[in-house]
Coordinates of C-alpha atoms in Angstrom, one line a residue:
M1 CA -0.2 -0.5 0.3
S2 CA 1.7 3.4 -0.7
S3 CA 1.1 6.9 0.7
P4 CA -0.4 9.5 -1.2
D5 CA 1.3 11.4 -3.9
P6 CA 2.7 15.1 -2.2
G7 CA -0.1 17.7 -2.5
T8 CA -3.0 15.5 -2.8
E9 CA -6.0 16.8 -1.7
T10 CA -5.6 15.1 1.8
E11 CA -2.6 16.6 3.0
L12 CA -3.8 20.1 2.4
S13 CA -5.5 22.4 5.3
L14 CA -9.3 23.2 5.7
S15 CA -8.1 27.0 4.7
V16 CA -6.6 26.3 1.7
K17 CA -9.3 24.1 0.7
L18 CA -11.9 26.9 1.7
E19 CA -9.1 29.6 -0.3
A20 CA -9.5 27.4 -3.5
L21 CA -14.0 27.3 -3.4
L22 CA -14.3 30.6 -2.3
F23 CA -12.1 31.5 -5.3
V24 CA -13.5 29.9 -8.0
A25 CA -17.4 30.7 -7.1
A26 CA -19.1 32.7 -9.3
E27 CA -21.3 34.3 -6.0
P28 CA -21.0 34.8 -2.5
V29 CA -21.6 31.4 -0.9
T30 CA -22.8 30.4 2.5
T31 CA -21.1 28.1 5.1
A32 CA -23.6 25.4 4.5
Q33 CA -22.5 25.2 0.9
L34 CA -18.9 24.8 2.2
A35 CA -19.6 22.7 4.1
T36 CA -21.7 20.7 2.0
A37 CA -18.8 20.7 -0.3
L38 CA -16.0 19.3 1.8
D39 CA -18.1 17.5 3.9
V40 CA -17.5 18.7 7.2
A41 CA -20.0 20.5 9.6
P42 CA -20.8 24.1 9.5
S43 CA -18.9 24.7 12.7
V44 CA -15.8 23.1 11.0
V45 CA -16.0 25.6 8.0
E46 CA -16.0 28.5 10.2
R47 CA -13.2 27.7 11.9
G48 CA -11.4 27.2 8.6
L49 CA -12.9 30.9 7.7
N50 CA -11.5 32.3 11.0
E51 CA -8.0 30.2 10.0
L52 CA -8.0 32.1 6.0
D53 CA -9.4 35.4 7.4
A54 CA -6.3 35.9 9.9
S55 CA -4.1 34.2 6.8
L56 CA -5.1 37.0 4.3
A57 CA -4.8 40.1 6.6
T58 CA -0.9 40.3 4.8
R59 CA -2.0 39.7 1.6
G60 CA -3.8 41.4 -1.4
L61 CA -6.9 39.7 -0.8
R62 CA -9.9 39.7 2.2
L63 CA -12.4 37.4 2.8
Q64 CA -15.6 39.5 2.9
R65 CA -18.8 38.3 4.8
H66 CA -22.6 39.8 3.9
A67 CA -25.7 38.1 4.8
G68 CA -24.5 34.7 5.4
R69 CA -22.6 34.7 3.0
V70 CA -18.5 34.8 2.0
Q71 CA -16.5 35.8 -0.7
L72 CA -12.8 36.6 -1.3
T73 CA -12.5 40.1 -2.2
T74 CA -9.3 42.3 -3.2
A75 CA -8.1 44.3 -0.3
P76 CA -9.5 47.7 0.1
Q77 CA -6.1 49.7 -0.1
L78 CA -6.0 48.4 -3.1
A79 CA -8.4 50.1 -5.3
E80 CA -6.7 52.8 -6.8
L81 CA -3.7 50.5 -8.3
I82 CA -6.6 48.0 -9.4
E83 CA -8.5 50.4 -11.5
R84 CA -5.3 51.6 -13.0
F85 CA -4.2 48.0 -13.9
L86 CA -8.0 47.6 -15.5
G87 CA -7.3 50.8 -17.3
L88 CA -10.4 52.6 -15.2
E89 CA -10.3 56.4 -15.8
A90 CA -10.7 57.8 -12.6
T91 CA -14.0 59.7 -13.5
T92 CA -15.5 56.6 -13.8
H93 CA -17.8 55.6 -10.7
L94 CA -18.4 51.7 -10.2
S95 CA -18.6 50.8 -6.7
R96 CA -15.8 49.4 -4.3
A97 CA -17.9 45.7 -4.9
A98 CA -17.8 46.2 -8.6
L99 CA -14.1 47.4 -9.1
E100 CA -13.3 44.1 -6.3
T101 CA -15.3 42.4 -9.0
L102 CA -13.9 43.2 -11.9
A103 CA -10.4 42.7 -10.0
I104 CA -11.8 38.8 -9.7
I105 CA -13.2 38.6 -13.0
A106 CA -9.0 40.1 -14.7

């Protein structure tokens, strides 16, 4: 019997799995949806989300929670950089959420 190959799903931490699921999610998702996908209890997902949130604090992404749903967004302090990168003029009035969505799509 051989051991799993390095890098297989079974060796990845919960926060890494959550980050991947949130990255590919087309829209904000509930803790219950994440729990179902990972086959764990919602309380386990909450612990993983808290761990992910802490690890993102020094990076360019943030975990945003609203109305019982969660999603990955860009860090607010990077809005101007993202606007420039996407070629958006300063006169373009997009909401922060719209800019974050554009950044995720790009």
